Coordinates of C-alpha atoms in Angstrom, one line a residue:
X30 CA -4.1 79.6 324.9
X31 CA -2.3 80.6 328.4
X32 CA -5.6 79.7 330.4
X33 CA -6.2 76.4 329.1
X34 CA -2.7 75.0 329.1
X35 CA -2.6 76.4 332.6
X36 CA -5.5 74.5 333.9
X37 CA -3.6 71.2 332.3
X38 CA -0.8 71.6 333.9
X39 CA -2.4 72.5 337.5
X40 CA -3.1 69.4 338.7
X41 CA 1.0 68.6 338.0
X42 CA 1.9 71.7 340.1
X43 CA 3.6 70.8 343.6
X44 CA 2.7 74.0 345.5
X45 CA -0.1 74.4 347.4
X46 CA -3.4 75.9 345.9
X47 CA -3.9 78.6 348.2
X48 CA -0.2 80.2 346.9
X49 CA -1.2 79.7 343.4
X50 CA -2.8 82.3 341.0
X51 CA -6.7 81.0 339.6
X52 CA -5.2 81.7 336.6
X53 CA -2.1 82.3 333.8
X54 CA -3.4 86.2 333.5
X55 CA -3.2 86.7 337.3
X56 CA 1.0 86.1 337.2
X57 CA 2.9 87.7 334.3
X58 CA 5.5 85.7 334.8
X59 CA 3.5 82.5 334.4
X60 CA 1.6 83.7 331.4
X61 CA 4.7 84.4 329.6
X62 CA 6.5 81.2 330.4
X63 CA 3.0 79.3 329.1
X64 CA 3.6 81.8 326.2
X65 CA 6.8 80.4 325.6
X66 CA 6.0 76.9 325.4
X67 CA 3.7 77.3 322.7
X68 CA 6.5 78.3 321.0
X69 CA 8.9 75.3 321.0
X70 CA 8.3 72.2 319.2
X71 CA 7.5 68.6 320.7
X72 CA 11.7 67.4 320.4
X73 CA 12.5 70.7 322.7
X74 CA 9.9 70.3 325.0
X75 CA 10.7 66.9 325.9
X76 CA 15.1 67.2 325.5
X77 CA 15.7 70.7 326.1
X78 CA 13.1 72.3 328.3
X79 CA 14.0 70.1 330.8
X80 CA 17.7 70.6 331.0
X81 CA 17.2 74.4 330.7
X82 CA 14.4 74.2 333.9
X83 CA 17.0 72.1 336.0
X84 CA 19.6 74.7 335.3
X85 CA 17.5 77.9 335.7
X86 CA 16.3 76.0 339.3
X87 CA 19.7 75.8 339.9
X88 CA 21.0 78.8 339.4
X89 CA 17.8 80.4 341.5
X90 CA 18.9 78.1 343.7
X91 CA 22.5 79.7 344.2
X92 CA 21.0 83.8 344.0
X93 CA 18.2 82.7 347.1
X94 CA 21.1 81.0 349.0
X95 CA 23.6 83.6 348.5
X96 CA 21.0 86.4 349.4
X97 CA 20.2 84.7 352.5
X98 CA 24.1 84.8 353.4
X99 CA 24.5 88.4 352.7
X100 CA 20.8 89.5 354.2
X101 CA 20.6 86.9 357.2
X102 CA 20.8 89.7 360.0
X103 CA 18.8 92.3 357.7
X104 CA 16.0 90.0 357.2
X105 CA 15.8 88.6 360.7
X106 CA 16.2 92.4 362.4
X107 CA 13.2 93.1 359.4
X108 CA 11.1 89.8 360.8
X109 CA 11.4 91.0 364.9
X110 CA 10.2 94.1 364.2
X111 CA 7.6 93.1 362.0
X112 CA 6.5 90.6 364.9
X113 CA 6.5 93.8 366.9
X114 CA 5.1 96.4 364.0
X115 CA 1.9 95.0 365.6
X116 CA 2.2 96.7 368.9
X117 CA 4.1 99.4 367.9
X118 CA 1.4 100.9 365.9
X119 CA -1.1 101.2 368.7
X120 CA 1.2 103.3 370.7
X121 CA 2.1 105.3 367.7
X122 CA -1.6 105.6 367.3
X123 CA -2.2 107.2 370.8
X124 CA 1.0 109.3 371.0
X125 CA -0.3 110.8 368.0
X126 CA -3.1 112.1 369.6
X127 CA -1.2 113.4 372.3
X128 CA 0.6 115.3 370.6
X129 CA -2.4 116.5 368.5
X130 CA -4.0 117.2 371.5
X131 CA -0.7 119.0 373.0
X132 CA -0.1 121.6 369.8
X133 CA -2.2 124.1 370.9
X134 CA -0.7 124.5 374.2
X135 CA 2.3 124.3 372.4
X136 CA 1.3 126.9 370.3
X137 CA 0.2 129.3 373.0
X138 CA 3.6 129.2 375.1
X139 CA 5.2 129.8 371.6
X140 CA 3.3 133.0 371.6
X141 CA 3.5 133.7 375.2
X142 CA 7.4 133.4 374.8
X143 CA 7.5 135.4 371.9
X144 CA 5.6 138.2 373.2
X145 CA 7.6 137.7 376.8
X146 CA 11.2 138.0 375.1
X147 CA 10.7 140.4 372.1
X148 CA 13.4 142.3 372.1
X149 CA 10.9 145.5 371.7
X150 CA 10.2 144.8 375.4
X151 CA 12.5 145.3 378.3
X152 CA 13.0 141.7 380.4
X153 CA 15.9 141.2 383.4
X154 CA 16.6 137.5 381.7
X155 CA 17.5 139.3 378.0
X156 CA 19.2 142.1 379.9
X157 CA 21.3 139.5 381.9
X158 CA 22.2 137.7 378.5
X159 CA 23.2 140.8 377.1
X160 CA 25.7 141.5 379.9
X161 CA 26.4 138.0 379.6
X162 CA 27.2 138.3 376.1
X163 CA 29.3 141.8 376.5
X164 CA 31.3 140.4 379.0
X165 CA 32.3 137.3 376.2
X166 CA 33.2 139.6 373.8
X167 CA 35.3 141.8 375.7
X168 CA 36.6 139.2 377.8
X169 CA 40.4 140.4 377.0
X170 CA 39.6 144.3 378.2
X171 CA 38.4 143.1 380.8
X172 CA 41.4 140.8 381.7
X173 CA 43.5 143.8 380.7
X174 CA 41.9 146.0 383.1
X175 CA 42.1 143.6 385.9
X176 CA 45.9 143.2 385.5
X177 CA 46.2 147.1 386.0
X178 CA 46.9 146.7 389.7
X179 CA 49.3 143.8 389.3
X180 CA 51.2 146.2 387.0
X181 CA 51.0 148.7 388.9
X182 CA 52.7 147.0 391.7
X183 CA 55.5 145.7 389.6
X184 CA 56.0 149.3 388.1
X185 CA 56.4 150.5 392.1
X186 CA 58.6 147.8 393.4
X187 CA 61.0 147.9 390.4
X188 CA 61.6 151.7 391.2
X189 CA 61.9 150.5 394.8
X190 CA 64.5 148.2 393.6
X191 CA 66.2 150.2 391.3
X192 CA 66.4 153.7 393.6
X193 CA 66.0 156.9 392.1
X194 CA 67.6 156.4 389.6
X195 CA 64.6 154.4 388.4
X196 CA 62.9 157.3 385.9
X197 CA 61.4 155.0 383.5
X198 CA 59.7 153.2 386.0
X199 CA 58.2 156.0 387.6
X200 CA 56.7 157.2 384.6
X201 CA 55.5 154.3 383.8
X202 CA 53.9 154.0 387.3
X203 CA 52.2 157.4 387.2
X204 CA 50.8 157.1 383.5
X205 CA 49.0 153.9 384.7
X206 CA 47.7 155.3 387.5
X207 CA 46.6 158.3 385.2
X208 CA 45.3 155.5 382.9
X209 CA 43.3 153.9 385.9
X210 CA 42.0 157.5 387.3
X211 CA 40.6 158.0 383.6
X212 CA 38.8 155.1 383.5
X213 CA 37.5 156.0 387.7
X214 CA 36.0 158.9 386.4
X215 CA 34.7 157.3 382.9
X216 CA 33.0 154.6 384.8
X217 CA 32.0 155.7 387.8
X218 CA 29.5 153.5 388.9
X219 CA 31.2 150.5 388.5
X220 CA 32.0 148.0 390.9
X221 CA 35.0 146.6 389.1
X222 CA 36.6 149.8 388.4
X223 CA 36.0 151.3 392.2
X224 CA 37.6 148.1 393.3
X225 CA 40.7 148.3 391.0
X226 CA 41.3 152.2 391.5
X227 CA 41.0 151.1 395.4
X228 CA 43.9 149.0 394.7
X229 CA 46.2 151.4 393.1
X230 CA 45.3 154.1 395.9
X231 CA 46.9 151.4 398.2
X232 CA 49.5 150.9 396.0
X233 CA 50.4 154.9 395.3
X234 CA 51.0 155.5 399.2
X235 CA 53.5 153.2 399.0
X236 CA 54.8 155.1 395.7
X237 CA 54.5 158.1 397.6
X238 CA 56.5 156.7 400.5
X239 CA 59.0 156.2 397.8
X240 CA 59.6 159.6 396.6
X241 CA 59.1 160.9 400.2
X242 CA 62.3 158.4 400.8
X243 CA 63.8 159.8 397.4
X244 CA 63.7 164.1 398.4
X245 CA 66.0 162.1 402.3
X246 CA 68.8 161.0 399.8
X247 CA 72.3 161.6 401.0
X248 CA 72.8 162.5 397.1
X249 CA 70.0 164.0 395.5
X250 CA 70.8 166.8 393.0
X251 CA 68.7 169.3 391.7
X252 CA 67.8 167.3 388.7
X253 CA 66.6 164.8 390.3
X254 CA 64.8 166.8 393.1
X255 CA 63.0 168.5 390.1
X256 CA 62.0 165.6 388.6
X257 CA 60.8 163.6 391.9
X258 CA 58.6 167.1 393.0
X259 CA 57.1 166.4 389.7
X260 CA 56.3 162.8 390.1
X261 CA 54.6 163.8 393.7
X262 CA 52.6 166.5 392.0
X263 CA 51.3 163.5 390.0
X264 CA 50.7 161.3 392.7
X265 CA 49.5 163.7 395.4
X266 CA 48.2 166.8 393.7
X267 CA 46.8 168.0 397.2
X268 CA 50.0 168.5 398.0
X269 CA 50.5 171.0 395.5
X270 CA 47.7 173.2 396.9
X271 CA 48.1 175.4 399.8
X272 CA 47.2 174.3 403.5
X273 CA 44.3 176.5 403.1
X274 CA 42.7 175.6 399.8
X275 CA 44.1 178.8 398.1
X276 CA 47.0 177.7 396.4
X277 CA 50.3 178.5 396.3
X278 CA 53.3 178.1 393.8
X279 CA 54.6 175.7 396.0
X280 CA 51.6 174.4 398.0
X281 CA 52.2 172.2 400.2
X282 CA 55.1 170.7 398.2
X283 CA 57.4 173.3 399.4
X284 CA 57.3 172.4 403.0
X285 CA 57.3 169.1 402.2
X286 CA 60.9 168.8 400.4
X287 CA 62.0 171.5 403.1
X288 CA 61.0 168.7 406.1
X289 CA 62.6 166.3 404.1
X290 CA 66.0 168.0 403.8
X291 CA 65.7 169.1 407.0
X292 CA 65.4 165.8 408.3
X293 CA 68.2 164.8 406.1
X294 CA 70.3 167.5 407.7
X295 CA 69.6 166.4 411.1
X296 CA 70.5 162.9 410.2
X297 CA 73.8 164.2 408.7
X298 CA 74.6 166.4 412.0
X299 CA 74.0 162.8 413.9
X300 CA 77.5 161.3 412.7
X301 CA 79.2 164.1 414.9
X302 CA 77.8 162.3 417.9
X303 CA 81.1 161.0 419.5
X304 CA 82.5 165.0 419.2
X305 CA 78.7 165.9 420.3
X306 CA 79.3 163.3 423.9
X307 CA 82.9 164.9 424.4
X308 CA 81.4 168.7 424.2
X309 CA 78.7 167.5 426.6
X310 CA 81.1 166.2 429.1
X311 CA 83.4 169.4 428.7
X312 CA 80.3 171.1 429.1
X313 CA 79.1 169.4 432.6
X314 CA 82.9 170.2 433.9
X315 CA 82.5 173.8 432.8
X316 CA 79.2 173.8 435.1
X317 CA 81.0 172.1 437.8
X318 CA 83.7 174.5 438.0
X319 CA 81.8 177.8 437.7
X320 CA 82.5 180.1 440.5
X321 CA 79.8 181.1 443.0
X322 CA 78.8 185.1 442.5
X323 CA 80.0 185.7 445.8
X324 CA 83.6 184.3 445.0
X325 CA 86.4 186.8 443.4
X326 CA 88.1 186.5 440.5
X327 CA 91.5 186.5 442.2
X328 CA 90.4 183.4 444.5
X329 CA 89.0 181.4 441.3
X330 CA 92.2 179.0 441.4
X331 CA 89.7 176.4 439.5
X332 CA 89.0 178.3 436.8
X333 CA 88.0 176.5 433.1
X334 CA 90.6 176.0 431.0
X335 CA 89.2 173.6 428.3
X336 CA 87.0 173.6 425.0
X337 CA 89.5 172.1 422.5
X338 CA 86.5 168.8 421.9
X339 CA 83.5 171.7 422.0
X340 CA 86.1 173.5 419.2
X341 CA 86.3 170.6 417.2
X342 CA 82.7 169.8 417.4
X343 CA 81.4 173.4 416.6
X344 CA 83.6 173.5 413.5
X345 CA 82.4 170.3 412.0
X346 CA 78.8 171.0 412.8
X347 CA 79.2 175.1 411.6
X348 CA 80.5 173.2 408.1
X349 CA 78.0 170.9 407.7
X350 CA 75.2 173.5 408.8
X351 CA 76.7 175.9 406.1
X352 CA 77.3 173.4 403.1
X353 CA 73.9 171.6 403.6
X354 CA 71.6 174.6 404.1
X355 CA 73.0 176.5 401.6
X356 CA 72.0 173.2 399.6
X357 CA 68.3 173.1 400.6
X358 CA 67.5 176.5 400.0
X359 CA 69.6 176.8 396.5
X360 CA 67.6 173.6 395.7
X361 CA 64.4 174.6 396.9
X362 CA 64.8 178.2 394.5
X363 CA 65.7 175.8 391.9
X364 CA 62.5 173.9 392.0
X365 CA 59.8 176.0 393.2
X366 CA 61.2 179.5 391.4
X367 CA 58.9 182.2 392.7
X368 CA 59.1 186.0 391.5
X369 CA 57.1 187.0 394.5
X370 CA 58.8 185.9 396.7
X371 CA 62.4 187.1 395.0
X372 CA 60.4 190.8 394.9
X373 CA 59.3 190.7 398.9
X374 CA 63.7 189.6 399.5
X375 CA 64.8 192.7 397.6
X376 CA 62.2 195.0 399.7
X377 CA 63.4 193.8 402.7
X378 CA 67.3 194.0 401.6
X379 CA 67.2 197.6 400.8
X380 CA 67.4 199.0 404.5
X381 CA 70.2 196.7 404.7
X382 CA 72.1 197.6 402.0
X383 CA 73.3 200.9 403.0
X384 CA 75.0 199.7 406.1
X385 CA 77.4 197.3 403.5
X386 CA 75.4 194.2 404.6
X387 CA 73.2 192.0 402.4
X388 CA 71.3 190.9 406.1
X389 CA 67.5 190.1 405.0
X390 CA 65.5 191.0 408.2
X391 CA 62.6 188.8 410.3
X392 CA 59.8 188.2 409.0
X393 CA 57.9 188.6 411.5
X394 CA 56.0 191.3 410.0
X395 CA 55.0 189.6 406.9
X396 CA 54.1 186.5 408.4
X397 CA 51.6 188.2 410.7
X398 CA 50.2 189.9 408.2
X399 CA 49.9 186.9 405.9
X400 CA 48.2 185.3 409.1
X401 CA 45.5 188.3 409.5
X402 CA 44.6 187.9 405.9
X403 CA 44.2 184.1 406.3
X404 CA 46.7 182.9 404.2
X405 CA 49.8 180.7 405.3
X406 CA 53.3 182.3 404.2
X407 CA 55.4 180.7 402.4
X408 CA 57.8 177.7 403.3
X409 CA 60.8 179.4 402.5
X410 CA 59.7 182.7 404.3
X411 CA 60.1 180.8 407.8
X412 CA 62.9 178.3 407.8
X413 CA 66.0 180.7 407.3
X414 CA 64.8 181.6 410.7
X415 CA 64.6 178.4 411.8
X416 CA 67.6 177.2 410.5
X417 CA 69.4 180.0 412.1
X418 CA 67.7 179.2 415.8
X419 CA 68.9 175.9 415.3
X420 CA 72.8 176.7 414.8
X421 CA 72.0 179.8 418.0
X422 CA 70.7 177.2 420.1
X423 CA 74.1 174.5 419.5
X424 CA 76.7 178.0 419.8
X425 CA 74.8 179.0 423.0
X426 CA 75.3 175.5 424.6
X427 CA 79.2 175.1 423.6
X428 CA 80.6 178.5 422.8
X429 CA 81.1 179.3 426.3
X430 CA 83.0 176.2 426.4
X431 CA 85.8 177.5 424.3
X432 CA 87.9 180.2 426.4
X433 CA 90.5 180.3 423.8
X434 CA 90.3 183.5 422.0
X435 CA 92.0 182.9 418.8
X436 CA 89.8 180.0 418.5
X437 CA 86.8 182.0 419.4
X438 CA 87.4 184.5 416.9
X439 CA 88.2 181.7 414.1
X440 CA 84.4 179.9 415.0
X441 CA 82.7 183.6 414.6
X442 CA 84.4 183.9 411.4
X443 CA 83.1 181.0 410.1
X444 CA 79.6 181.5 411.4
X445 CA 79.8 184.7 409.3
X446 CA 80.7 183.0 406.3
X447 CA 78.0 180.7 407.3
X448 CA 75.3 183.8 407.3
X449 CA 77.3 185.5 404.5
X450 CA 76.7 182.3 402.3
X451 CA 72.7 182.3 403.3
X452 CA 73.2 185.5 402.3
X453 CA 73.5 185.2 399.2
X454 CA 70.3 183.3 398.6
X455 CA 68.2 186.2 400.8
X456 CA 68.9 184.2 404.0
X457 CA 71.9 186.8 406.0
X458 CA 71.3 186.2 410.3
X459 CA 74.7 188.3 410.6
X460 CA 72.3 190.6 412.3
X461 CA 71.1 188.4 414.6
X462 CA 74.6 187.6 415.6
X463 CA 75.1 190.6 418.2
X464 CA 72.6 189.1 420.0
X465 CA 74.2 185.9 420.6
X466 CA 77.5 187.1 422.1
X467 CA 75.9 189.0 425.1
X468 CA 74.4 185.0 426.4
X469 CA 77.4 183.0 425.8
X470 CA 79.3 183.9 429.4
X471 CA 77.9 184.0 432.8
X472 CA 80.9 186.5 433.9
X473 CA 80.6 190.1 432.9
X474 CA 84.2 190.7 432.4
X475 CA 84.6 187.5 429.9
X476 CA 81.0 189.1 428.0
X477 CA 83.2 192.4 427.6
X478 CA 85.7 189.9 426.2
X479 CA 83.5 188.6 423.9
X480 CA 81.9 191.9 422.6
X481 CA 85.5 193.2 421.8
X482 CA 86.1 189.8 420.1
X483 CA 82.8 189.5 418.1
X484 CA 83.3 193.7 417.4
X485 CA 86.8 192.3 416.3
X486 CA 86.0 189.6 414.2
X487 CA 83.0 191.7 412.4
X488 CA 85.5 194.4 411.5
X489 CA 87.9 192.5 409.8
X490 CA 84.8 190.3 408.0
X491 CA 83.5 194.1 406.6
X492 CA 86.7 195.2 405.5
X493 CA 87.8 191.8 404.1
X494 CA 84.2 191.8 402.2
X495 CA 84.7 195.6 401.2
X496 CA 87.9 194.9 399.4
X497 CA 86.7 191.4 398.0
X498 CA 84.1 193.4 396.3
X499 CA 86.5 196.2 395.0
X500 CA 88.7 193.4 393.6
X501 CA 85.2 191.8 391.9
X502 CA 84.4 195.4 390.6
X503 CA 87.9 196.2 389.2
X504 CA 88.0 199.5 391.4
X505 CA 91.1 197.6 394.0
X506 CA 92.5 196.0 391.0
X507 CA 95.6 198.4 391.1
X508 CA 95.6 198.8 394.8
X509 CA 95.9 194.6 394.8
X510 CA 99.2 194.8 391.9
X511 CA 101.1 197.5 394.7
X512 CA 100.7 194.9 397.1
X513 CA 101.7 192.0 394.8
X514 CA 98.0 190.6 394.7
X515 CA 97.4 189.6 397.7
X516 CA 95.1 190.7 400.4
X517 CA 95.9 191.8 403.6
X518 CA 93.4 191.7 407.0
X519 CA 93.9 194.3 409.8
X520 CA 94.6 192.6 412.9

């Protein structure tokens, strides 16, 4: 029924023919509307059908006008590039087969880079990105390890800055510099690391210098002599080795602090230069009035009369000299305690000991020996000698200045007690003493002077020794209570 009531109403239809279907069974939606109207009755078909197509228009009407509101970019973006689909699809067409034509290359570098960077095969570029890759991940050590020498630096100049008082920093110093040695010897071959250990070398001389600087302190005690030594046998442990290789308790350590309290000594005897320039001029007008050999005593009416400023001078240096080496070489046993060396003292002090003196001889023997057999002695072996030519060459040039002999006699007294103190830590030149008197005087009868002084002055030293050590033993105890304690000296 759809079909034939179709082709009556086509001629009725306002669209054109080529946008309309042959027939109702082509469009559902016009078969079912045809459908429909077979339905209604003549009355609804000519009062209501009209009314409802009006409003149906209408309302399709209001849907197509408010979809072309909302859609108007939508469908005119859709239109250009359907105007443009047309040329688009060629292009699409022949990159297409590019590419097809491009995948098997593709393909083979796939395989070519696959087989070039397996990781079953060694390559410089993977081994680079590996590095690359370590180096990320350990970024922070890394920045650790390069701050070593900055903290190194600040460890060293706050112990500068703080003196030597300074023990934490020290430490803390030397246990970095352990630190970075470890990681020398651990890693060898690397650049980084043999730069960084460079640094701190630099930096550790300059530490060194420091506790050089420390052992010259005015004040240094043995605690802190102790402790310094050790910090240098840290720093420098070829120091701690003898000059020949062999090694020695000391090493080299031992003539080390002795240089450095020498030098300190020296520097203390310096601040008796104004006393020092008046001996020297007493000594020029001593020279200036010596008489000629051929001139007699009797006619001599210029004789010397002076040698109160050598006196003075002589004293101050004789109590310095005896204060400040008996310092050095108590120090020196305190820090580098050797039995051998305690053993060889005692052998040489026996010949001594029967003539009531504690005198420990040259060493002249030993050392040669010790020279034969390659080995250099030890520090403290030679500079009791040395200290001992240093105070014989200041009495020989202003002893002779002092004529006086009351004053004489109270200067070789305390250059005994000078030896007698050195004594005591294996270091007696009382024996060596003779030897001075006989070059003091140019005139024979003031050298007979002298002897009887310095045979004197040695007499009363034995005797008041001898009964010091009764008192200490308890033997002169009751001999000291008859004479109401005290002790008296034979003049």
């Amino acid at each position: 029924m759809a079909d034939p009531l179709y082709e009556l109403l086509t001629p009725y239809i306002n669209t054109p023919s080529s946008s309309r279907p042959t027939s109702a069974s082509d469009d559902a939606v016009t078969n079912k509307y045809l459908e429909r109207l077979h339905t209604l009755s003549l009355s609804s078909l000519t009062s209501q059908e009209p009314q409802s197509l009006a409003q149906s228009s209408h309302s399709t009407l209001l849907s197509i006008q408010s979809l072309s509101s909302r859609s108007n970019a939508a469908i005119i973006a859709s239109s250009d590039h359907f105007a443009n689909l047309k040329d688009i699809l060629p292009l699409l067409a022949e990159e297409a087969s590019k590419l097809q034509t491009e995948i098997p290359k593709l393909d083979e570098q796939a395989a070519t880079f696959s087989t070039t960077y397996s990781r079953s095969t060694e390559n410089e570029v993977l081994d680079r990105r590996k590095r690359a890759l370590l180096m990320e991940r350990n970024a922070d050590r890394l920045s650790d390890i390069l701050d070593l020498p900055n903290l190194l630096s600040s460890a060293i100049s706050s112990s500068a800055a703080q003196g030597a008082s300074s023990t934490a920093s020290y430490s803390a110093a030397l246990d970095l510099f352990s630190h970075i040695k470890r990681l020398h010897v651990l890693y060898a071959d690397s650049p980084l690391i043999t730069s960084i250990y460079a640094q701190t070398e630099s930096a550790m001389h300059d530490l060194t210098s420091l506790l050089i600087a420390a052992l010259k302190s005015q004040s240094i005690k043995l605690a802190s002599g102790m402790r310094t030594v050790g910090w240098l046998r840290r720093v420098a442990p070829e120091l701690d080795t003898g000059a020949n290789g062999t090694g020695s308790h000391e090493g080299l350590l031992g003539y080390l602090f002795l240089l450095c309290r020498l030098s300190t000594l020296v520097t203390t005897l310096s601040a008796l230069e104004p006393l020092k320039h008046l001996a020297d001029a007493e000594t020029d007008t001593r020279l200036r009035k010596l008489p000629k050999p051929t001139t007699s005593k009797a006619s001599n009416g210029s004789a010397w009369h002076g040698g109160q400023q050598s006196e003075r001078y002589l004293k101050r240096y004789i109590e310095i000299f005896r204060e400040q080496s008996f310092a050095i070489i108590s120090m020196y046993k305190g820090i580098f305690p050797s039995s051998a060396d305690a053993q060889a003292a005692e052998d040489f002090k026996l010949p001594f000991k029967s003539a009531g003196l504690k005198s420990l001889p040259t060493l002249t023997t030993q050392v040669s020996q010790k020279e034969k057999e390659g080995d250099i002695p030890s520090a403290l072996s030679t500079f009791p000698p040395y200290m001992a030519d240093l105070l014989f060459d200041t009495l020989r040039e202003y002893l002779p200045n002092v004529l006086d002999k009351t004053s004489k006699e109270s200067l070789f007294t305390q250059v005994l007690y000078c030896a007698g103190s050195l004594g005591r830590l294996g270091g007696d030149f009382s024996l060596m003493l003779p030897m001075l008197s006989s070059g003091l005087t140019e005139e024979s009868d003031e050298s007979e002077d002298d002897d009887e002084s310095w045979v004197e002055v040695m007499k009363k030293h034995r005797e008041l020794a001898g009964r010091l050590e009764a008192l200490a033993s308890g033997v002169g105890s009751s001999k000291g209570a008859d004479r109401g304690g005290s002790v008296r000296i034979k003049s």
